[in-house]
Amino acid sequence: MKKKSIFVLSLILIFSMLLGACASATPKDEAKPLKIGGALALTGINAPIDEPALRGIQLAVDEINANGGILGRQVEFVNLDSKSDPVTSADVGVQLVQQGVVAIIPAADFDMGGPACREAQKASIVCISTTASSPLFGSKALGDKVFTLSMWNTTMGAAAAEFAYKEQKWTKVWVVTDTFIDYTKSLSRYFTEQFNSLGGTVLFEDTYTQGAQDFSSQLARIQTAKEKPDFIYVSSYMPDLGTIIRTIREAGIDLPIMGGDTYDDPGLFEAVGADYGNEIYFVTHGFLSKEANPRVEDFITAYTKKYNEAPEAIWIMPGYDVIYVLKKAMEKAGTTDGAAVAKAMEEMTFDNLTGQLHWSDAASGHMPTKAAALVKLESGKPKFISWITPATLPEP
Amino acid sequence: MITFGFLINAISLGSLYALISLGLVMIYGVLKMVNFAYGELIMVGGYGLYLVGSKFNLPWIFVAAAAILAAMLVSYLTELVAFRHVREKSLTALLITSFAVSTLLQNGALLIISPRAKAVSLPKIFSSSITFLGITTPARNILTIAITILLLLGLSLLLRRTMLGIALRAASDNFRMTRMLGIPANLVISSAFIISGAIAGVVSLFWVGRTASVTPSIGQGPLLIAFIAIVVGGISSLEGAVVGGFVYGILFSFIGVLLPQTLLDYREAFMFVIVILILLWRPEGLIRVKYAEERVG
């Protein structure tokens, strides 16, 4: 038994040495590949968002490599799991810098992805998040080489407020905020700020904690409210978001429910199903169909070809976009130098799958200007309503 | 604000918490160890619902049975593969093993299935509401209460009327003495794990039934609830777990309703203050037992 395992082990060793020799032999003919580093979280609470983004990234890298690469060099994407943990994020950032990457894609969250970007900033390379939406995610808090592809929560909250107040003429809202993470709290704050400034009334601000799986006391308050709201704004995320919406609908309350990009989850669509999946509106990054952007059709075809299944979550598209943004910016700058690429990114407007995107300069925080997609659930199926660009935004 | 409908909700939550705690205390009874992998058994049940429900076109009752069986099987396997080998070692070794099993199962689900929430199929009764005595309440709430009562009755019959039950109770009172009397330790411990797994399986139906979806970390919430509930209720007896679960669930509901808006953010803080007060008043929990011994190897 022992002899056998030693034999197998030595075989593995020999093979890996051979493989290593092959790998180091090839790049001699061409220039060395361009390394882009990922500090995406494949485990922990950010994994549901980062894992699909990684699939989008890999698709974009394959496409770019088949068409000549970036600046004539092939692209190699290395992801090290940052485990949804701020400390690991920083460690992974350091490791990636040591491996000589020319850009870092961090976990899509300020707390869990920011530390990797700080390391990128120190090494003077660009760091772009796929969907971190905190207004802190930009040049002011993290440095002049840090960007996010997502709209900030200011836009996400304001878009919902404008749609509700201006288009639907809803004036009274009941707000429920999940207090477990910063994202949900900041989204509610910007939504209520904008809804108030438009002239709407916030009847009540209730809270919920992710993991409680019980919404009965909050429900009791809604049911016994003296003044009935026109709609309910719920800022939470899966899996408890499913519980909240189901509890509201099970009690026979069919008021419209609104929220942010965490609603954009096929798990939620199925969890509420055809019975409860009505009159639910959410603001998200884009929509997986050609109604929102004609280019999405080609993307879906390419994705289906690579993975043998249709893209099921919105989070794949920002992953795909982020690599093309890097390609365009590096080709405009003509170099992979961090300062030059960051400058090119500030000057350009990008035509992404998730819509047109422009960043302000470093002095004003790299604020992203991007339209928000408004999606509605009808009988448990998502339906694209429109792109919204809020006329005014709350202060970050 | 405290309507009849709210009371039903509170009692339903209390009975669910009682069930969750019961599964955890089953293992504590024989091994004197808090099984931190218990939450993952609930997760296994949830994924059982998802996998069997989406791959095979079976009536839901068979899907539910498969989910409960899966939780029982995994619970038994964790005992066989992991806990049995460290049972004679220190309590620290056991605890660390339970953390390892928990991490392993959670990451297994993450890698093999998906980090994203997966929707599970539920029968009509889980998403329908019933109206009686002037209130509308989800049928699931009534079902939770009924199933809890049935399970409690079944379990107390098992524990009081069968040989296995008597052995289990004897083992949780004095494990060494029980072994000396010729009761095989492996049998008693394995049975405790299987019963704990079965309870976790039933819990998963109702826990996952609330949100209708399952994620790799779904077991963390119930584990924490059970842990607090058994400490409050009294860790040395099954009655303690049940009482603790009810007290915790009902208290949680009432605090949520009675606090004014400005203090709602501190719901958990109030909850834990009450828990600490209970423990100051009765350090060994609400239910005291006449005789409880420290763990022996």
XYZ file of C-alpha atoms in Angstrom:
693
model
C 0.000 0.000 0.000
C 2.674 2.447 1.069
C 4.969 1.466 -1.814
C 2.177 1.966 -4.263
C 1.390 5.456 -3.046
C 5.045 6.451 -3.224
C 5.104 5.160 -6.784
C 2.001 7.176 -7.698
C 3.425 10.242 -5.996
C 6.680 10.044 -7.927
C 4.745 9.597 -11.172
C 2.795 12.756 -10.405
C 6.017 14.583 -9.633
C 7.633 13.482 -12.894
C 4.576 14.510 -14.890
C 4.347 17.874 -13.236
C 8.017 18.499 -13.956
C 7.425 17.639 -17.607
C 4.393 19.905 -17.710
C 6.346 22.695 -16.073
C 9.055 22.306 -18.693
C 6.458 22.536 -21.471
C 4.839 25.620 -19.974
C 8.105 27.455 -19.639
C 9.187 26.477 -23.131
C 6.306 28.015 -25.105
C 6.459 31.762 -24.389
C 9.916 31.977 -25.910
C 8.486 32.482 -29.409
C 6.028 35.226 -28.417
C 6.019 38.029 -25.879
C 5.150 36.888 -22.367
C 1.371 36.844 -21.651
C -0.239 39.785 -19.960
C -1.346 38.787 -16.461
C -4.560 40.166 -14.995
C -5.201 39.265 -11.372
C -8.502 38.405 -9.748
C -9.091 38.713 -6.010
C -12.675 37.526 -6.406
C -14.313 35.653 -3.541
C -15.234 32.092 -4.469
C -16.214 31.249 -0.903
C -18.120 33.180 1.759
C -20.973 35.638 1.482
C -19.718 37.419 -1.650
C -19.325 34.197 -3.647
C -22.859 34.323 -5.135
C -21.856 37.572 -6.884
C -18.198 36.917 -7.662
C -18.438 33.369 -8.977
C -20.670 34.322 -11.965
C -18.453 37.380 -12.602
C -15.459 35.060 -12.902
C -17.258 33.080 -15.611
C -17.896 36.314 -17.531
C -14.246 37.280 -17.150
C -13.056 33.942 -18.512
C -15.333 34.238 -21.533
C -14.002 37.727 -22.326
C -10.398 36.562 -21.879
C -10.964 33.646 -24.295
C -12.523 35.964 -26.887
C -9.743 38.526 -26.599
C -7.051 35.860 -26.868
C -8.686 34.415 -29.994
C -8.613 37.892 -31.543
C -4.991 38.787 -30.889
C -4.988 39.683 -27.183
C -4.349 43.087 -25.623
C -1.560 45.216 -27.140
C -0.600 42.141 -29.155
C -0.053 40.029 -26.055
C -2.093 37.055 -24.916
C -4.005 37.525 -21.679
C -3.729 35.247 -18.674
C -6.261 35.618 -15.867
C -5.252 34.358 -12.417
C -7.823 34.364 -9.656
C -6.910 33.824 -6.018
C -9.876 33.272 -3.703
C -10.204 36.222 -1.330
C -12.797 34.292 0.736
C -15.107 37.301 1.348
C -12.621 38.362 3.993
C -10.955 41.795 4.159
C -7.663 40.454 5.505
C -7.412 37.713 2.868
C -8.304 40.297 0.238
C -5.212 42.336 1.147
C -3.004 39.214 1.251
C -4.248 38.124 -2.156
C -3.617 41.647 -3.472
C 0.021 41.441 -2.354
C 0.445 37.986 -3.893
C -1.003 39.146 -7.210
C 1.261 42.188 -7.309
C 4.249 39.913 -6.672
C 3.169 37.742 -9.593
C 3.428 40.794 -11.827
C -0.225 41.400 -12.726
C -1.069 44.575 -14.666
C -4.525 45.043 -13.081
C -6.615 43.593 -10.254
C -10.307 42.716 -10.245
C -11.322 42.632 -6.538
C -14.325 41.084 -4.791
C -17.417 43.144 -5.573
C -17.797 44.890 -2.226
C -16.104 47.807 -0.500
C -15.220 45.918 2.686
C -14.291 42.627 1.050
C -12.711 43.996 -2.145
C -11.275 47.365 -1.070
C -8.152 45.935 0.628
C -6.974 44.253 -2.611
C -7.401 47.602 -4.381
C -5.267 49.349 -1.778
C -2.459 46.935 -2.653
C -3.005 47.622 -6.370
C -2.874 51.350 -5.687
C 0.412 50.940 -3.768
C 1.897 49.030 -6.705
C 0.544 51.683 -9.084
C -1.675 49.370 -11.127
C -5.393 49.804 -11.822
C -8.075 48.057 -9.777
C -11.608 47.789 -11.166
C -14.524 46.225 -9.354
C -17.328 44.566 -11.279
C -20.304 45.550 -9.128
C -19.170 47.146 -5.852
C -21.775 49.878 -5.482
C -20.673 51.710 -2.339
C -19.930 55.407 -3.037
C -16.719 54.770 -1.120
C -15.560 52.572 -3.982
C -13.641 55.147 -6.002
C -10.611 57.373 -5.950
C -11.449 59.319 -2.792
C -11.319 56.431 -0.344
C -9.085 53.993 -2.218
C -6.822 55.915 -4.601
C -6.614 57.387 -8.095
C -6.258 54.004 -9.818
C -9.433 52.492 -8.361
C -12.740 52.293 -10.233
C -16.035 50.420 -10.084
C -18.054 49.379 -13.100
C -21.273 49.608 -11.122
C -23.475 52.597 -10.507
C -23.090 53.756 -6.942
C -25.831 53.172 -4.383
C -26.671 56.871 -4.776
C -27.893 56.114 -8.319
C -29.417 52.764 -7.378
C -31.477 54.313 -4.577
C -32.358 57.477 -6.495
C -33.499 55.571 -9.600
C -36.018 53.603 -7.520
C -37.255 56.780 -5.811
C -37.720 58.626 -9.123
C -39.496 55.740 -10.797
C -41.865 55.328 -7.858
C -42.608 59.009 -7.313
C -42.543 60.421 -10.852
C -43.740 57.547 -13.032
C -45.950 55.515 -10.717
C -47.121 58.522 -8.635
C -46.603 56.597 -5.425
C -46.166 59.042 -2.557
C -46.086 56.934 0.608
C -43.477 54.277 1.279
C -42.770 51.757 4.023
C -39.033 50.998 4.241
C -37.472 47.776 5.565
C -33.682 47.660 5.861
C -31.506 44.620 6.466
C -28.921 45.853 8.960
C -26.515 42.947 8.535
C -24.190 44.522 5.937
C -23.282 48.062 4.904
C -24.583 47.704 1.337
C -28.242 47.316 2.338
C -28.072 50.138 4.886
C -26.499 52.624 2.488
C -28.963 51.733 -0.282
C -31.949 52.421 1.991
C -30.391 55.676 3.147
C -29.992 57.044 -0.413
C -33.425 55.826 -1.421
C -35.209 57.529 1.495
C -33.139 60.693 1.068
C -34.122 60.981 -2.591
C -37.761 59.989 -1.979
C -38.059 62.663 0.715
C -36.439 65.325 -1.417
C -38.802 64.548 -4.302
C -41.703 65.202 -1.928
C -42.658 61.677 -0.910
C -43.432 60.535 2.627
C -41.588 57.743 4.404
C -44.215 56.276 6.751
C -41.973 53.938 8.699
C -38.395 52.687 8.673
C -38.232 49.115 9.912
C -35.227 46.834 10.237
C -34.484 43.172 9.669
C -31.384 41.046 10.301
C -30.159 38.567 7.703
C -30.345 35.033 9.081
C -33.389 35.610 11.327
C -35.703 33.916 8.779
C -38.682 35.488 10.507
C -40.539 38.545 9.340
C -43.649 38.178 11.488
C -43.183 41.172 13.801
C -42.376 43.483 10.891
C -45.426 42.086 9.110
C -47.603 42.771 12.135
C -46.521 46.406 12.027
C -47.364 46.751 8.329
C -50.758 45.114 8.878
C -51.719 47.355 11.786
C -50.359 50.613 10.299
C -52.755 53.553 10.623
C -51.825 54.894 7.209
C -51.410 52.405 4.377
C -48.303 52.819 2.186
C -48.400 52.884 -1.633
C -45.442 50.530 -1.809
C -42.821 48.788 0.327
C -39.080 49.294 -0.180
C -37.121 46.257 1.027
C -33.326 46.448 1.089
C -32.085 42.937 1.850
C -30.539 40.009 0.000
C -30.920 36.276 -0.516
C -31.809 33.924 1.080
C -33.779 35.991 3.612
C -35.116 38.326 0.930
C -37.170 35.344 -0.240
C -38.606 34.937 3.265
C -39.494 38.630 3.530
C -41.319 38.816 0.209
C -43.090 35.511 0.732
C -44.213 36.499 4.229
C -45.654 39.782 2.927
C -47.456 38.092 0.031
C -48.668 35.124 2.122
C -50.439 37.555 4.415
C -52.430 38.761 1.425
C -50.606 42.098 0.992
C -50.224 42.731 -2.738
C -48.659 46.210 -2.532
C -45.757 46.825 -4.936
C -42.351 45.905 -3.484
C -39.147 47.641 -4.622
C -35.450 47.058 -4.094
C -31.923 47.052 -5.505
C -29.669 44.746 -7.498
C -29.738 41.900 -4.962
C -33.226 41.079 -6.272
C -31.628 40.159 -9.592
C -31.267 36.517 -8.681
C -32.941 33.579 -10.411
C -33.038 31.898 -6.983
C -35.380 34.655 -5.808
C -37.552 34.551 -8.946
C -38.155 30.843 -8.371
C -38.527 31.224 -4.619
C -41.397 33.698 -4.994
C -42.765 31.802 -7.985
C -45.691 32.701 -10.180
C -48.060 33.207 -7.239
C -46.051 35.774 -5.302
C -43.748 37.102 -8.016
C -45.946 40.031 -9.028
C -45.635 43.806 -8.620
C -41.971 43.494 -7.648
C -39.664 46.168 -9.091
C -35.909 46.404 -8.798
C -33.035 48.557 -9.980
C -30.101 46.603 -11.384
C -27.060 46.773 -13.661
C -28.535 45.526 -16.897
C -30.776 42.868 -18.343
C -30.000 39.550 -20.001
C -31.897 40.153 -23.218
C -31.604 42.247 -26.364
C -34.418 44.577 -25.241
C -31.982 46.286 -22.896
C -28.981 46.209 -25.229
C -28.823 44.681 -28.761
C -25.301 43.374 -28.075
C -26.535 41.081 -25.323
C -27.798 38.581 -27.902
C -24.276 37.828 -29.217
C -23.020 37.637 -25.663
C -25.647 35.044 -24.743
C -24.727 32.964 -27.830
C -21.010 33.078 -26.988
C -21.638 32.285 -23.331
C -23.923 29.357 -24.129
C -21.304 27.970 -26.520
C -18.567 28.082 -23.872
C -20.511 26.865 -20.846
C -23.280 24.772 -22.452
C -25.934 26.663 -20.517
C -27.525 30.061 -20.888
C -26.217 32.815 -18.567
C -28.489 32.624 -15.534
C -27.403 35.611 -13.479
C -26.829 39.267 -14.258
C -23.465 39.208 -12.453
C -21.808 37.477 -15.410
C -22.105 40.576 -17.636
C -20.094 43.019 -15.489
C -17.339 40.366 -15.335
C -17.293 40.221 -19.134
C -17.401 44.022 -19.378
C -14.560 44.659 -16.961
C -12.004 42.840 -19.153
C -13.084 44.762 -22.265
C -12.861 48.055 -20.358
C -9.264 47.149 -19.453
C -8.501 46.181 -23.063
C -9.893 49.426 -24.485
C -8.182 51.593 -21.884
C -4.819 49.844 -22.268
C -5.000 50.104 -26.043
C -5.834 53.806 -25.852
C -2.988 54.367 -23.394
C -0.718 52.177 -25.529
C 0.776 50.735 -22.366
C -0.156 48.756 -19.248
C 1.281 51.417 -16.953
C -1.234 52.066 -14.159
C -1.204 55.861 -14.266
C -1.646 55.989 -18.054
C -4.432 53.376 -18.035
C -6.283 55.164 -15.218
C -6.043 58.438 -17.142
C -7.421 56.772 -20.282
C -10.301 55.345 -18.253
C -11.205 58.788 -16.928
C -11.272 60.220 -20.463
C -13.175 57.490 -22.272
C -16.837 56.506 -22.429
C -17.377 52.761 -22.511
C -20.127 50.979 -24.366
C -20.684 47.989 -22.077
C -23.227 45.174 -22.042
C -24.487 46.851 -18.880
C -24.891 50.193 -20.684
C -22.846 53.315 -21.381
C -20.394 54.189 -18.645
C -18.258 57.219 -17.931
C -16.109 57.992 -14.891
C -15.432 61.429 -13.419
C -11.801 62.398 -12.752
C -9.878 61.303 -9.677
C -10.454 64.591 -7.847
C -14.229 64.036 -7.910
C -14.003 60.432 -6.813
C -14.239 58.429 -10.066
C -17.992 58.710 -9.781
C -19.562 56.407 -12.366
C -22.223 57.875 -14.646
C -24.343 55.023 -15.846
C -28.028 54.390 -16.419
C -29.808 51.985 -14.095
C -31.946 49.171 -15.471
C -35.431 48.885 -14.024
C -36.838 45.373 -14.025
C -40.251 44.097 -12.955
C -41.308 40.621 -11.939
C -44.490 39.379 -13.555
C -45.683 35.923 -12.498
C -42.174 35.205 -11.253
C -40.551 36.150 -14.583
C -38.300 39.224 -14.949
C -39.351 41.802 -17.517
C -37.249 44.782 -18.601
C -39.052 48.106 -18.102
C -36.578 50.869 -18.942
C -33.196 52.469 -18.396
C -33.340 55.235 -15.800
C -30.897 58.083 -15.297
C -31.939 59.967 -12.153
C -32.191 63.726 -12.706
C -30.580 64.475 -9.358
C -28.514 62.368 -6.994
C -28.182 62.427 -3.209
C -24.770 63.444 -1.883
C -22.557 60.387 -1.398
C -50.499 45.176 17.455
C -50.588 41.802 19.203
C -53.279 40.172 17.153
C -54.338 36.548 17.124
C -52.508 36.117 13.822
C -49.331 37.417 15.407
C -49.699 34.936 18.286
C -49.973 32.065 15.812
C -46.802 33.343 14.109
C -44.992 33.570 17.440
C -46.002 30.071 18.538
C -45.084 28.666 15.142
C -41.657 30.270 15.351
C -41.290 29.004 18.909
C -42.092 25.444 17.904
C -39.669 25.579 14.992
C -36.941 26.813 17.351
C -37.863 24.040 19.806
C -37.401 21.430 17.060
C -34.061 22.911 16.023
C -32.822 22.862 19.631
C -34.007 19.308 20.160
C -31.764 18.036 17.362
C -28.732 19.730 18.862
C -29.341 18.547 22.418
C -29.769 14.917 21.292
C -26.052 14.726 20.577
C -25.069 16.845 23.536
C -26.853 14.321 25.716
C -24.613 11.391 24.794
C -21.340 13.057 23.792
C -21.510 16.217 25.952
C -20.440 18.058 22.822
C -22.164 20.911 20.996
C -22.176 19.690 17.407
C -21.260 22.749 15.345
C -21.864 20.754 12.181
C -25.570 20.511 13.111
C -26.495 23.503 10.940
C -24.993 21.744 7.942
C -27.377 18.821 8.437
C -30.193 21.309 7.880
C -28.347 22.493 4.776
C -28.028 18.879 3.565
C -31.791 18.465 3.996
C -32.343 21.646 1.982
C -30.117 20.502 -0.857
C -31.838 17.120 -0.724
C -35.107 18.949 -1.390
C -33.497 20.911 -4.212
C -31.710 17.999 -5.905
C -34.400 15.339 -5.620
C -37.135 17.866 -6.364
C -35.499 19.216 -9.514
C -34.059 15.976 -10.924
C -36.909 13.551 -10.375
C -40.554 14.057 -10.982
C -41.822 12.639 -7.687
C -44.738 13.556 -5.455
C -43.495 16.066 -2.870
C -43.928 13.749 0.088
C -41.237 11.442 -1.387
C -38.976 14.423 -2.008
C -39.372 15.415 1.635
C -38.695 11.857 2.775
C -35.541 11.774 0.630
C -34.376 15.063 2.171
C -34.883 13.740 5.711
C -33.103 10.477 4.803
C -30.209 12.441 3.328
C -29.811 14.432 6.552
C -29.954 11.215 8.626
C -27.397 9.514 6.414
C -24.967 12.428 6.447
C -25.374 12.773 10.207
C -24.563 9.075 10.654
C -21.598 9.349 8.286
C -20.123 12.319 10.158
C -20.239 10.203 13.306
C -18.716 7.188 11.572
C -15.983 9.027 9.681
C -15.119 11.912 11.976
C -16.450 11.867 15.527
C -15.974 8.164 16.335
C -12.195 8.507 15.963
C -11.809 11.419 18.342
C -14.477 10.385 20.842
C -11.951 9.107 23.369
C -9.830 12.251 23.036
C -10.367 15.593 24.741
C -13.486 17.702 24.367
C -11.404 20.264 22.477
C -10.590 17.650 19.835
C -14.298 16.859 19.453
C -15.245 20.514 19.141
C -12.581 21.225 16.552
C -13.672 18.140 14.636
C -17.228 19.462 14.569
C -15.992 22.797 13.164
C -13.994 20.902 10.545
C -16.999 18.808 9.529
C -19.083 21.973 9.285
C -16.551 23.749 7.051
C -16.096 20.650 4.919
C -19.816 20.175 4.292
C -20.424 23.850 3.625
C -17.591 24.191 1.145
C -18.557 20.880 -0.430
C -21.983 22.312 -1.248
C -20.370 25.510 -2.480
C -18.064 23.692 -4.873
C -20.339 20.894 -6.021
C -23.618 22.766 -6.318
C -23.295 26.544 -6.393
C -22.668 29.484 -4.098
C -25.906 31.015 -5.397
C -29.270 30.410 -3.735
C -31.133 27.498 -5.303
C -34.908 27.453 -5.294
C -36.569 24.341 -3.909
C -39.929 23.001 -4.948
C -42.590 23.188 -2.275
C -46.076 21.743 -2.207
C -49.106 23.967 -2.420
C -49.690 23.847 1.327
C -46.367 25.672 1.961
C -47.443 28.690 -0.004
C -51.131 28.859 0.738
C -52.849 30.784 3.465
C -55.835 29.769 5.515
C -58.451 31.985 7.083
C -60.108 31.114 10.361
C -61.458 33.058 13.354
C -61.061 36.229 11.326
C -57.365 35.975 10.606
C -55.317 34.966 7.576
C -52.192 32.993 8.331
C -49.868 30.883 6.190
C -50.898 27.212 6.386
C -47.198 26.477 6.974
C -47.432 28.069 10.422
C -50.169 25.687 11.525
C -48.296 22.789 9.936
C -45.121 23.696 11.842
C -46.981 23.639 15.142
C -48.721 20.356 14.346
C -45.576 18.572 13.164
C -43.637 19.778 16.210
C -46.268 18.403 18.566
C -46.336 15.091 16.691
C -42.551 14.799 16.707
C -42.344 15.645 20.409
C -44.927 12.975 21.190
C -43.171 10.450 18.962
C -39.799 11.200 20.451
C -40.997 10.969 24.027
C -42.630 7.611 23.243
C -39.369 6.438 21.719
C -37.362 7.611 24.703
C -39.696 6.231 27.371
C -41.112 3.080 25.873
C -38.346 1.488 23.798
C -35.117 -0.229 24.783
C -33.114 2.142 22.593
C -34.774 5.137 24.206
C -34.031 3.916 27.697
C -30.426 3.275 26.678
C -30.176 6.792 25.232
C -31.547 8.369 28.380
C -29.305 6.258 30.562
C -26.306 7.208 28.442
C -27.043 10.892 28.747
C -27.290 10.540 32.534
C -24.204 8.428 33.041
C -22.433 7.164 29.984
C -19.772 5.048 31.745
C -22.322 3.248 33.882
C -24.465 2.553 30.830
C -21.536 0.949 29.036
C -20.727 -1.174 32.063
C -24.241 -2.496 31.991
C -23.560 -3.887 28.527
C -25.079 -1.261 26.260
C -22.841 -0.889 23.171
C -21.528 2.699 23.031
C -21.370 2.826 19.242
C -25.015 1.855 18.927
C -26.177 4.521 21.366
C -24.074 7.277 19.825
C -24.898 6.374 16.238
C -28.607 6.322 17.098
C -28.322 9.752 18.664
C -26.705 11.086 15.474
C -29.348 9.469 13.282
C -32.203 10.898 15.368
C -30.496 14.293 15.364
C -30.177 14.041 11.569
C -33.854 13.133 11.231
C -34.853 16.177 13.280
C -32.523 18.358 11.191
C -34.194 16.963 8.077
C -37.671 17.884 9.337
C -36.391 21.315 10.409
C -34.956 21.864 6.926
C -38.424 21.402 5.401
C -39.778 24.257 7.482
C -36.680 26.444 7.576
C -36.111 26.205 3.833
C -39.883 26.344 3.409
C -39.859 29.903 4.749
C -37.565 31.262 2.068
C -38.133 28.548 -0.580
C -34.433 28.486 -1.407
C -31.237 26.983 -0.054
C -27.665 28.324 0.163
C -24.481 26.690 1.498
C -24.559 28.840 4.643
C -28.245 28.385 5.431
C -27.457 26.255 8.514
C -25.600 28.986 10.388
C -28.716 30.811 11.552
C -30.506 27.787 13.040
C -27.280 26.568 14.691
C -26.889 29.827 16.601
C -30.563 29.828 17.591
C -30.344 26.253 18.851
C -27.160 26.973 20.764
C -28.689 29.919 22.622
C -31.978 28.108 23.152
C -30.416 25.043 24.770
C -28.282 27.201 27.049
C -31.345 29.185 28.136
C -33.573 26.158 28.501
C -31.080 23.893 30.204
C -28.509 21.945 28.272
C -28.852 18.710 30.222
C -32.309 17.650 29.165
C -34.551 17.355 26.153
C -37.302 19.225 28.010
C -34.865 22.076 28.511
C -34.186 22.293 24.787
C -37.874 22.393 23.964
C -38.643 25.015 26.610
C -35.607 27.053 25.536
C -36.682 26.952 21.901
C -40.217 28.107 22.690
C -39.031 30.842 25.043
C -36.498 32.119 22.521
C -38.908 32.113 19.576
C -41.778 33.753 21.418
C -39.518 36.296 23.124
C -37.951 37.186 19.773
C -41.368 37.781 18.216
C -42.607 39.897 21.110
C -39.485 42.041 21.333
C -39.823 42.705 17.615
C -43.346 44.008 18.086
C -43.115 45.791 21.408
C -39.960 47.871 20.877
C -40.535 51.424 19.651
C -39.225 52.330 16.197
C -36.104 54.109 17.456
C -34.988 51.011 19.377
C -35.754 48.431 16.689
C -32.131 48.436 15.555
C -31.221 47.036 18.949
C -33.612 44.087 18.819
C -30.770 41.567 19.125
C -29.167 43.531 21.951
C -32.416 43.445 23.972
C -32.776 39.764 23.205
C -29.318 38.976 24.541
C -29.781 41.150 27.629
C -32.837 39.066 28.509
C -30.893 35.865 27.837
C -28.106 37.046 30.156
C -30.636 37.977 32.858
C -32.191 34.514 32.619
C -28.763 32.954 32.976
C -27.914 35.128 35.988
C -31.138 34.006 37.596
C -30.760 30.345 36.629
C -27.221 29.598 35.499
C -28.035 25.997 34.644
C -30.960 27.008 32.443
C -34.714 27.147 32.975
C -35.085 23.399 33.416
C -32.864 21.944 36.105
C -32.135 18.275 36.257
C -31.550 16.390 39.467
C -28.331 14.889 38.263
C -25.945 15.890 35.529
C -22.366 14.795 35.154
C -19.329 16.114 33.404
C -18.187 14.456 30.216
C -16.227 11.237 30.479
C -14.183 9.757 27.647
